[in-house]
PDB file of C-alpha atoms and ligand atoms in Angstrom:
ATOM      1  CA  MET A   1     131.924 114.368  90.260  1.00 55.00           C
ATOM      2  CA  SER A   2     130.091 116.579  92.718  1.00 66.00           C
ATOM      3  CA  ALA A   3     130.921 116.378  96.407  1.00 80.00           C
ATOM      4  CA  PRO A   4     128.950 113.737  98.274  1.00 86.00           C
ATOM      5  CA  SER A   5     125.835 114.925 100.053  1.00 95.00           C
ATOM      6  CA  LEU A   6     126.599 112.755 103.048  1.00 98.00           C
ATOM      7  CA  GLU A   7     129.828 111.125 104.063  1.00 98.00           C
ATOM      8  CA  ILE A   8     130.557 108.843 107.002  1.00 98.00           C
ATOM      9  CA  ALA A   9     134.283 108.574 107.684  1.00 98.00           C
ATOM     10  CA  ASP A  10     135.668 105.896 109.996  1.00 98.00           C
ATOM     11  CA  LEU A  11     132.658 106.079 112.277  1.00 98.00           C
ATOM     12  CA  SER A  12     132.934 104.077 115.497  1.00 98.00           C
ATOM     13  CA  ILE A  13     130.416 103.862 118.320  1.00 98.00           C
ATOM     14  CA  ALA A  14     130.629 101.770 121.475  1.00 98.00           C
ATOM     15  CA  PHE A  15     128.110 101.291 124.282  1.00 97.00           C
ATOM     16  CA  GLY A  16     128.874 100.324 127.851  1.00 95.00           C
ATOM     17  CA  HIS A  17     132.170  99.733 129.568  1.00 94.00           C
ATOM     18  CA  GLY A  18     134.450  96.875 130.513  1.00 94.00           C
ATOM     19  CA  ARG A  19     132.897  93.470 129.959  1.00 94.00           C
ATOM     20  CA  ALA A  20     129.570  95.037 128.995  1.00 95.00           C
ATOM     21  CA  ARG A  21     131.161  97.044 126.202  1.00 96.00           C
ATOM     22  CA  VAL A  22     129.574  96.578 122.777  1.00 96.00           C
ATOM     23  CA  GLN A  23     131.300  97.920 119.680  1.00 97.00           C
ATOM     24  CA  ALA A  24     128.064  98.733 117.865  1.00 98.00           C
ATOM     25  CA  VAL A  25     129.776 100.397 114.882  1.00 98.00           C
ATOM     26  CA  ASP A  26     133.392  99.704 113.979  1.00 98.00           C
ATOM     27  CA  ARG A  27     135.117 102.122 111.561  1.00 98.00           C
ATOM     28  CA  ALA A  28     132.274 102.384 109.082  1.00 98.00           C
ATOM     29  CA  SER A  29     132.760 104.570 106.002  1.00 98.00           C
ATOM     30  CA  PHE A  30     130.580 105.382 103.003  1.00 98.00           C
ATOM     31  CA  SER A  31     129.483 108.351 100.984  1.00 98.00           C
ATOM     32  CA  VAL A  32     126.256 109.142  99.180  1.00 98.00           C
ATOM     33  CA  ALA A  33     126.042 111.359  96.099  1.00 97.00           C
ATOM     34  CA  PRO A  34     123.329 114.029  95.909  1.00 97.00           C
ATOM     35  CA  GLY A  35     120.017 112.525  94.801  1.00 97.00           C
ATOM     36  CA  ASP A  36     121.125 108.940  95.379  1.00 97.00           C
ATOM     37  CA  ALA A  37     119.515 106.313  97.575  1.00 98.00           C
ATOM     38  CA  PHE A  38     122.003 104.352  99.660  1.00 98.00           C
ATOM     39  CA  GLY A  39     120.951 101.213 101.498  1.00 98.00           C
ATOM     40  CA  ILE A  40     122.356  99.602 104.620  1.00 98.00           C
ATOM     41  CA  ILE A  41     121.493  95.953 105.000  1.00 96.00           C
ATOM     42  CA  GLY A  42     122.375  93.493 107.738  1.00 94.00           C
ATOM     43  CA  GLU A  43     120.933  91.303 110.432  1.00 92.00           C
ATOM     44  CA  SER A  44     119.334  92.640 113.591  1.00 93.00           C
ATOM     45  CA  GLY A  45     121.930  94.113 115.946  1.00 95.00           C
ATOM     46  CA  SER A  46     124.530  94.723 113.228  1.00 97.00           C
ATOM     47  CA  GLY A  47     124.664  98.475 113.943  1.00 98.00           C
ATOM     48  CA  LYS A  48     122.439  99.926 111.206  1.00 97.00           C
ATOM     49  CA  SER A  49     120.242 102.109 113.402  1.00 97.00           C
ATOM     50  CA  THR A  50     123.229 103.225 115.445  1.00 98.00           C
ATOM     51  CA  ILE A  51     124.812 104.709 112.308  1.00 98.00           C
ATOM     52  CA  LEU A  52     121.666 106.718 111.519  1.00 98.00           C
ATOM     53  CA  ARG A  53     121.340 107.849 115.130  1.00 97.00           C
ATOM     54  CA  ALA A  54     124.902 109.114 115.028  1.00 97.00           C
ATOM     55  CA  VAL A  55     124.265 110.970 111.765  1.00 97.00           C
ATOM     56  CA  THR A  56     121.269 112.829 113.238  1.00 96.00           C
ATOM     57  CA  GLY A  57     123.181 113.520 116.432  1.00 95.00           C
ATOM     58  CA  LEU A  58     120.797 111.544 118.648  1.00 94.00           C
ATOM     59  CA  LEU A  59     124.009 109.804 119.633  1.00 95.00           C
ATOM     60  CA  ASP A  60     126.878 112.219 119.680  1.00 88.00           C
ATOM     61  CA  ASP A  61     129.458 110.173 121.506  1.00 94.00           C
ATOM     62  CA  TYR A  62     131.035 108.744 118.374  1.00 97.00           C
ATOM     63  CA  GLU A  63     134.488 108.650 116.853  1.00 97.00           C
ATOM     64  CA  GLY A  64     135.108 109.568 113.259  1.00 98.00           C
ATOM     65  CA  GLY A  65     133.327 111.997 111.008  1.00 97.00           C
ATOM     66  CA  VAL A  66     129.860 112.783 109.733  1.00 98.00           C
ATOM     67  CA  LEU A  67     130.104 115.225 106.827  1.00 97.00           C
ATOM     68  CA  ILE A  68     127.263 117.021 105.091  1.00 97.00           C
ATOM     69  CA  ASP A  69     128.203 118.601 101.754  1.00 95.00           C
ATOM     70  CA  GLY A  70     131.845 118.164 102.742  1.00 95.00           C
ATOM     71  CA  GLN A  71     131.421 119.985 106.068  1.00 95.00           C
ATOM     72  CA  MET A  72     131.859 118.239 109.417  1.00 96.00           C
ATOM     73  CA  ALA A  73     128.462 118.163 111.181  1.00 97.00           C
ATOM     74  CA  PRO A  74     128.643 120.213 114.392  1.00 95.00           C
ATOM     75  CA  ARG A  75     128.404 118.532 117.818  1.00 94.00           C
ATOM     76  CA  PRO A  76     125.893 118.888 119.232  1.00 95.00           C
ATOM     77  CA  ARG A  77     123.934 119.359 116.028  1.00 96.00           C
ATOM     78  CA  ALA A  78     122.933 122.960 115.431  1.00 94.00           C
ATOM     79  CA  ARG A  79     119.286 123.645 114.720  1.00 92.00           C
ATOM     80  CA  ALA A  80     120.065 124.473 111.083  1.00 93.00           C
ATOM     81  CA  PHE A  81     121.320 120.898 110.591  1.00 96.00           C
ATOM     82  CA  PHE A  82     117.746 119.587 110.762  1.00 96.00           C
ATOM     83  CA  LYS A  83     116.708 121.800 107.890  1.00 96.00           C
ATOM     84  CA  THR A  84     119.067 119.661 105.821  1.00 97.00           C
ATOM     85  CA  VAL A  85     118.821 116.227 107.448  1.00 97.00           C
ATOM     86  CA  GLN A  86     115.679 114.538 108.797  1.00 97.00           C
ATOM     87  CA  MET A  87     115.013 111.002 109.992  1.00 96.00           C
ATOM     88  CA  VAL A  88     111.993 108.705 109.773  1.00 95.00           C
ATOM     89  CA  PHE A  89     111.807 105.983 112.415  1.00 90.00           C
ATOM     90  CA  GLN A  90     110.574 102.444 112.144  1.00 86.00           C
ATOM     91  CA  ASP A  91     107.634 102.574 114.482  1.00 79.00           C
ATOM     92  CA  PRO A  92     104.798 104.856 113.364  1.00 63.00           C
ATOM     93  CA  TYR A  93     103.011 104.306 116.707  1.00 64.00           C
ATOM     94  CA  GLY A  94     105.913 105.418 118.806  1.00 71.00           C
ATOM     95  CA  SER A  95     106.821 108.395 116.661  1.00 76.00           C
ATOM     96  CA  LEU A  96     103.414 110.133 116.723  1.00 89.00           C
ATOM     97  CA  HIS A  97     101.969 111.548 119.940  1.00 90.00           C
ATOM     98  CA  PRO A  98      98.790 109.508 120.564  1.00 90.00           C
ATOM     99  CA  ARG A  99      96.703 112.349 121.983  1.00 93.00           C
ATOM    100  CA  ARG A 100      97.804 114.968 119.523  1.00 95.00           C
ATOM    101  CA  MET A 101      95.894 115.710 116.346  1.00 97.00           C
ATOM    102  CA  ILE A 102      98.005 115.221 113.214  1.00 97.00           C
ATOM    103  CA  ARG A 103      97.783 118.958 112.571  1.00 98.00           C
ATOM    104  CA  ALA A 104      99.428 119.709 115.925  1.00 97.00           C
ATOM    105  CA  THR A 105     102.201 117.183 115.262  1.00 96.00           C
ATOM    106  CA  LEU A 106     102.902 118.772 111.884  1.00 97.00           C
ATOM    107  CA  MET A 107     102.610 122.310 113.255  1.00 97.00           C
ATOM    108  CA  GLU A 108     105.416 121.775 115.755  1.00 96.00           C
ATOM    109  CA  PRO A 109     108.445 121.899 113.416  1.00 96.00           C
ATOM    110  CA  LEU A 110     106.879 124.825 111.525  1.00 98.00           C
ATOM    111  CA  GLU A 111     106.594 126.787 114.764  1.00 97.00           C
ATOM    112  CA  ILE A 112     110.061 125.901 116.008  1.00 96.00           C
ATOM    113  CA  TYR A 113     111.601 126.964 112.716  1.00 97.00           C
ATOM    114  CA  ARG A 114     109.235 129.940 112.335  1.00 97.00           C
ATOM    115  CA  LEU A 115     108.032 129.040 108.867  1.00 97.00           C
ATOM    116  CA  ASP A 116     105.114 130.942 107.345  1.00 97.00           C
ATOM    117  CA  ARG A 117     101.946 129.662 105.559  1.00 98.00           C
ATOM    118  CA  ARG A 118     101.699 126.841 108.075  1.00 98.00           C
ATOM    119  CA  ASP A 119      98.276 125.466 107.166  1.00 98.00           C
ATOM    120  CA  ASP A 120      99.128 125.605 103.458  1.00 98.00           C
ATOM    121  CA  ARG A 121     102.354 123.707 104.066  1.00 98.00           C
ATOM    122  CA  ILE A 122     100.549 121.061 106.119  1.00 98.00           C
ATOM    123  CA  ALA A 123      97.848 120.560 103.473  1.00 98.00           C
ATOM    124  CA  GLN A 124     100.453 120.327 100.706  1.00 98.00           C
ATOM    125  CA  VAL A 125     102.762 117.895 102.491  1.00 98.00           C
ATOM    126  CA  LEU A 126      99.833 115.590 103.282  1.00 98.00           C
ATOM    127  CA  VAL A 127      98.916 115.543  99.587  1.00 98.00           C
ATOM    128  CA  ASP A 128     102.591 114.911  98.749  1.00 97.00           C
ATOM    129  CA  VAL A 129     102.561 111.709 100.825  1.00 97.00           C
ATOM    130  CA  GLY A 130      99.250 110.576  99.353  1.00 97.00           C
ATOM    131  CA  LEU A 131      96.867 111.674 102.110  1.00 98.00           C
ATOM    132  CA  ALA A 132      93.950 114.092 101.804  1.00 98.00           C
ATOM    133  CA  PRO A 133      94.409 117.413 103.670  1.00 98.00           C
ATOM    134  CA  GLU A 134      91.515 116.453 105.987  1.00 98.00           C
ATOM    135  CA  TYR A 135      93.823 113.939 107.665  1.00 98.00           C
ATOM    136  CA  ALA A 136      95.253 116.887 109.578  1.00 98.00           C
ATOM    137  CA  TYR A 137      92.147 116.720 111.750  1.00 98.00           C
ATOM    138  CA  ARG A 138      92.536 113.105 112.767  1.00 97.00           C
ATOM    139  CA  TYR A 139      94.301 111.447 115.672  1.00 96.00           C
ATOM    140  CA  PRO A 140      96.923 108.710 115.171  1.00 94.00           C
ATOM    141  CA  HIS A 141      94.546 105.938 116.314  1.00 93.00           C
ATOM    142  CA  GLN A 142      92.163 106.922 113.516  1.00 95.00           C
ATOM    143  CA  LEU A 143      94.807 106.096 110.902  1.00 94.00           C
ATOM    144  CA  SER A 144      96.112 102.791 109.567  1.00 92.00           C
ATOM    145  CA  GLY A 145      99.759 101.867 110.076  1.00 92.00           C
ATOM    146  CA  GLY A 146     100.590 102.873 106.512  1.00 94.00           C
ATOM    147  CA  GLN A 147      98.815 106.223 106.913  1.00 95.00           C
ATOM    148  CA  ARG A 148     100.643 106.874 110.169  1.00 94.00           C
ATOM    149  CA  GLN A 149     103.962 106.212 108.480  1.00 94.00           C
ATOM    150  CA  ARG A 150     102.981 108.612 105.673  1.00 96.00           C
ATOM    151  CA  VAL A 151     102.371 111.234 108.359  1.00 96.00           C
ATOM    152  CA  ALA A 152     105.827 110.515 109.805  1.00 95.00           C
ATOM    153  CA  VAL A 153     107.308 111.054 106.329  1.00 96.00           C
ATOM    154  CA  ALA A 154     105.256 114.252 105.951  1.00 97.00           C
ATOM    155  CA  ARG A 155     106.614 115.553 109.236  1.00 96.00           C
ATOM    156  CA  ALA A 156     110.173 114.834 108.123  1.00 96.00           C
ATOM    157  CA  LEU A 157     109.557 116.719 104.867  1.00 97.00           C
ATOM    158  CA  LEU A 158     108.074 119.882 106.359  1.00 97.00           C
ATOM    159  CA  LEU A 159     111.408 121.617 106.789  1.00 96.00           C
ATOM    160  CA  GLU A 160     112.270 120.725 103.169  1.00 97.00           C
ATOM    161  CA  PRO A 161     115.413 118.725 104.015  1.00 97.00           C
ATOM    162  CA  ARG A 162     117.709 117.451 101.263  1.00 97.00           C
ATOM    163  CA  ILE A 163     118.713 114.268 103.077  1.00 98.00           C
ATOM    164  CA  LEU A 164     116.299 111.749 104.577  1.00 98.00           C
ATOM    165  CA  LEU A 165     117.453 108.951 106.869  1.00 98.00           C
ATOM    166  CA  LEU A 166     114.958 106.100 106.772  1.00 97.00           C
ATOM    167  CA  ASP A 167     115.264 103.475 109.504  1.00 96.00           C
ATOM    168  CA  GLU A 168     113.236 100.436 108.443  1.00 95.00           C
ATOM    169  CA  PRO A 169     110.417 102.764 107.387  1.00 93.00           C
ATOM    170  CA  THR A 170     108.076  99.936 106.392  1.00 92.00           C
ATOM    171  CA  SER A 171     109.188  97.051 108.613  1.00 90.00           C
ATOM    172  CA  ALA A 172     106.333  97.543 111.048  1.00 88.00           C
ATOM    173  CA  LEU A 173     103.767  97.483 108.227  1.00 91.00           C
ATOM    174  CA  ASP A 174     101.882  94.639 106.579  1.00 89.00           C
ATOM    175  CA  VAL A 175     103.480  93.577 103.321  1.00 86.00           C
ATOM    176  CA  SER A 176     100.322  94.706 101.506  1.00 86.00           C
ATOM    177  CA  VAL A 177     100.804  98.331 102.543  1.00 92.00           C
ATOM    178  CA  GLN A 178     104.611  98.447 102.423  1.00 94.00           C
ATOM    179  CA  ALA A 179     104.729  98.981  98.658  1.00 94.00           C
ATOM    180  CA  GLY A 180     102.485 102.056  98.822  1.00 95.00           C
ATOM    181  CA  VAL A 181     104.754 103.798 101.319  1.00 95.00           C
ATOM    182  CA  LEU A 182     107.918 102.794  99.432  1.00 96.00           C
ATOM    183  CA  ASN A 183     106.484 104.093  96.160  1.00 96.00           C
ATOM    184  CA  VAL A 184     105.631 107.416  97.797  1.00 97.00           C
ATOM    185  CA  LEU A 185     109.224 107.636  99.052  1.00 97.00           C
ATOM    186  CA  ASN A 186     110.600 106.861  95.595  1.00 97.00           C
ATOM    187  CA  ALA A 187     108.341 109.454  93.953  1.00 97.00           C
ATOM    188  CA  LEU A 188     109.325 112.088  96.518  1.00 97.00           C
ATOM    189  CA  ARG A 189     112.999 111.445  95.990  1.00 97.00           C
ATOM    190  CA  ARG A 190     112.675 111.880  92.239  1.00 96.00           C
ATOM    191  CA  ALA A 191     110.441 114.934  92.440  1.00 96.00           C
ATOM    192  CA  ARG A 192     112.576 116.740  95.015  1.00 96.00           C
ATOM    193  CA  GLY A 193     116.024 115.365  94.218  1.00 96.00           C
ATOM    194  CA  LEU A 194     116.307 114.046  97.771  1.00 98.00           C
ATOM    195  CA  THR A 195     119.222 111.966  99.039  1.00 98.00           C
ATOM    196  CA  TYR A 196     118.255 108.871 101.037  1.00 98.00           C
ATOM    197  CA  VAL A 197     120.040 106.573 103.420  1.00 98.00           C
ATOM    198  CA  MET A 198     117.717 103.652 104.053  1.00 98.00           C
ATOM    199  CA  VAL A 199     118.265 100.907 106.583  1.00 97.00           C
ATOM    200  CA  SER A 200     116.522  97.568 106.263  1.00 93.00           C
ATOM    201  CA  HIS A 201     117.002  93.925 107.061  1.00 89.00           C
ATOM    202  CA  ASP A 202     114.863  93.179 103.973  1.00 90.00           C
ATOM    203  CA  LEU A 203     116.853  92.784 100.746  1.00 90.00           C
ATOM    204  CA  ARG A 204     113.743  93.178  98.613  1.00 90.00           C
ATOM    205  CA  VAL A 205     113.027  96.600 100.104  1.00 93.00           C
ATOM    206  CA  ILE A 206     116.625  97.739  99.627  1.00 93.00           C
ATOM    207  CA  ALA A 207     116.757  96.397  96.064  1.00 92.00           C
ATOM    208  CA  HIS A 208     113.530  98.258  95.226  1.00 93.00           C
ATOM    209  CA  MET A 209     114.700 101.555  96.686  1.00 96.00           C
ATOM    210  CA  CYS A 210     118.471 101.897  96.484  1.00 97.00           C
ATOM    211  CA  SER A 211     121.231 102.068  93.894  1.00 97.00           C
ATOM    212  CA  ARG A 212     124.159 101.307  96.222  1.00 97.00           C
ATOM    213  CA  ILE A 213     124.206  99.055  99.251  1.00 97.00           C
ATOM    214  CA  ALA A 214     126.456  98.561 102.265  1.00 98.00           C
ATOM    215  CA  VAL A 215     126.353  95.165 103.929  1.00 97.00           C
ATOM    216  CA  MET A 216     126.839  95.234 107.705  1.00 97.00           C
ATOM    217  CA  THR A 217     127.562  92.560 110.240  1.00 97.00           C
ATOM    218  CA  GLN A 218     128.724  92.976 113.823  1.00 97.00           C
ATOM    219  CA  GLY A 219     129.266  96.697 113.483  1.00 98.00           C
ATOM    220  CA  ARG A 220     131.384  96.506 110.355  1.00 98.00           C
ATOM    221  CA  ILE A 221     130.594  97.268 106.731  1.00 98.00           C
ATOM    222  CA  VAL A 222     131.963  94.157 105.066  1.00 97.00           C
ATOM    223  CA  GLU A 223     130.998  95.008 101.509  1.00 97.00           C
ATOM    224  CA  GLU A 224     129.618  97.802  99.382  1.00 97.00           C
ATOM    225  CA  MET A 225     127.918  96.944  96.120  1.00 97.00           C
ATOM    226  CA  SER A 226     125.578  98.227  93.437  1.00 97.00           C
ATOM    227  CA  VAL A 227     121.997  97.019  93.238  1.00 95.00           C
ATOM    228  CA  GLU A 228     122.910  95.425  89.873  1.00 95.00           C
ATOM    229  CA  ASP A 229     125.581  93.352  91.611  1.00 94.00           C
ATOM    230  CA  LEU A 230     123.071  92.429  94.273  1.00 91.00           C
ATOM    231  CA  ARG A 231     120.507  91.295  91.713  1.00 88.00           C
ATOM    232  CA  ALA A 232     123.152  89.347  89.777  1.00 89.00           C
ATOM    233  CA  GLN A 233     124.414  87.853  93.048  1.00 86.00           C
ATOM    234  CA  ARG A 234     127.915  89.201  92.450  1.00 91.00           C
ATOM    235  CA  ALA A 235     129.016  89.319  96.076  1.00 92.00           C
ATOM    236  CA  GLN A 236     132.648  89.326  97.205  1.00 93.00           C
ATOM    237  CA  GLU A 237     132.047  88.303 100.805  1.00 94.00           C
ATOM    238  CA  GLN A 238     130.735  85.040 102.148  1.00 94.00           C
ATOM    239  CA  TYR A 239     128.523  86.909 104.597  1.00 93.00           C
ATOM    240  CA  THR A 240     126.816  88.728 101.715  1.00 93.00           C
ATOM    241  CA  ARG A 241     126.348  85.503  99.771  1.00 92.00           C
ATOM    242  CA  THR A 242     124.659  83.914 102.764  1.00 90.00           C
ATOM    243  CA  LEU A 243     122.411  86.946 103.149  1.00 89.00           C
ATOM    244  CA  ILE A 244     121.485  86.854  99.464  1.00 87.00           C
ATOM    245  CA  ALA A 245     120.911  83.110  99.496  1.00 86.00           C
ATOM    246  CA  ALA A 246     118.550  83.488 102.435  1.00 84.00           C
ATOM    247  CA  SER A 247     116.277  85.769 100.456  1.00 78.00           C
ATOM    248  CA  ARG A 248     117.199  84.831  96.881  1.00 67.00           C
ATOM    249  CA  ALA A 249     113.776  83.586  95.911  1.00 56.00           C
ATOM    250  CA  ALA A 250     112.278  86.849  97.035  1.00 55.00           C
ATOM    251  CA  VAL A 251     114.856  89.095  95.328  1.00 47.00           C
ATOM    252  CA  THR A 252     114.830  87.394  91.951  1.00 51.00           C
ATOM    253  CA  ALA A 253     111.040  87.391  91.989  1.00 52.00           C
ATOM    254  CA  GLU A 254     111.034  91.234  91.782  1.00 51.00           C
TER     255      GLU A 254
HETATM  256  N1  ADP B 301     121.472 102.638 123.585  1.00 59.35           N
HETATM  257  C1  ADP B 301     122.151 101.478 123.558  1.00 59.35           C
HETATM  258  N2  ADP B 301     122.769 100.993 124.668  1.00 59.35           N
HETATM  259  C2  ADP B 301     123.470  99.840 124.637  1.00 59.35           C
HETATM  260  N3  ADP B 301     123.584  99.075 123.542  1.00 59.35           N
HETATM  261  C3  ADP B 301     122.999  99.488 122.425  1.00 59.35           C
HETATM  262  C4  ADP B 301     122.239 100.706 122.361  1.00 59.35           C
HETATM  263  N4  ADP B 301     121.764 100.861 121.104  1.00 59.35           N
HETATM  264  C5  ADP B 301     122.200  99.793 120.401  1.00 59.35           C
HETATM  265  N5  ADP B 301     122.927  98.965 121.181  1.00 59.35           N
HETATM  266  C6  ADP B 301     123.602  97.723 120.747  1.00 59.35           C
HETATM  267  O1  ADP B 301     124.377  98.048 119.607  1.00 59.35           O
HETATM  268  C7  ADP B 301     124.289  96.992 118.639  1.00 59.35           C
HETATM  269  C8  ADP B 301     123.749  97.542 117.328  1.00 59.35           C
HETATM  270  O2  ADP B 301     122.390  97.918 117.506  1.00 59.35           O
HETATM  271  P1  ADP B 301     121.508  98.574 116.357  1.00 59.35           P
HETATM  272  O3  ADP B 301     122.269  99.664 115.715  1.00 59.35           O
HETATM  273  O4  ADP B 301     120.191  98.924 116.953  1.00 59.35           O
HETATM  274  O5  ADP B 301     121.349  97.367 115.312  1.00 59.35           O
HETATM  275  P2  ADP B 301     120.377  97.203 114.053  1.00 59.35           P
HETATM  276  O6  ADP B 301     119.684  98.509 113.824  1.00 59.35           O
HETATM  277  O7  ADP B 301     121.269  96.778 112.938  1.00 59.35           O
HETATM  278  O8  ADP B 301     119.410  96.119 114.431  1.00 59.35           O
HETATM  279  C9  ADP B 301     123.457  95.909 119.264  1.00 59.35           C
HETATM  280  O9  ADP B 301     124.309  94.991 119.894  1.00 59.35           O
HETATM  281  C10 ADP B 301     122.625  96.661 120.278  1.00 59.35           C
HETATM  282  O10 ADP B 301     122.258  95.809 121.323  1.00 59.35           O
HETATM  283 MG1   MG B 302     117.652  98.933 113.838  1.00 59.35          MG
END
């Protein structure tokens, strides 16, 4: 077995103090093999996004370890870290600057990291996410929600990371356009051998995308299972069974 690409070891994160203290993540551990897609599922407020924010270093007041290729991620994250790990956020409106042309948004990481052939890279990455290169010359409001999220994926890919963290990447989209974005993500992972950690409250999305799944509630990972176990409803924990039952019709309809 090769070393895991990403490992979370006994990760704990709390917000606030005294009576206002919230234990958002409570000793969470998992590891993801290179090229795998790992899903985190759980109800709203269970701590899913907080885990991803800790991995990227957006939150660096955490206990426990975040390891990339067996190495402890530095705190604060060094610039080189983001050449390996990138994150895509839920809200494609919030994550793109409204008055900035797509080309300028995509140019920014290339400039910061001093990469060459910038226009070529932008044209290619747009094609890779299923958009024509001309989309570089549009503004966010001239794109649909699905197209905006493809741009957010393109931006994350520009530095050619090996690990993508996907926080509800299609939750803000109409069901009719979700599949297109998810299929692009699946194709990219296969073509580039990317490692994904994807967060969703939607079991169908996780079942479509991931091979292993962690089930979270109230900051804790209560169960880890394969997608085969999920589909066959082989859950150990009552919480997982309830979650599956709530969306069973949808999952078995896949
Ligand atoms: N910046 C923050 N300040 C205070 N509480 C927070 C902050 N971010 C998240 N929380 C709390 O931590 C818990 C987990 O939140 P989150 O990770 O966003 O859940 P999920 O992504 O599963 O919906 C929630 O109780 C949320 O209110
Ligand atoms: Mg969240």
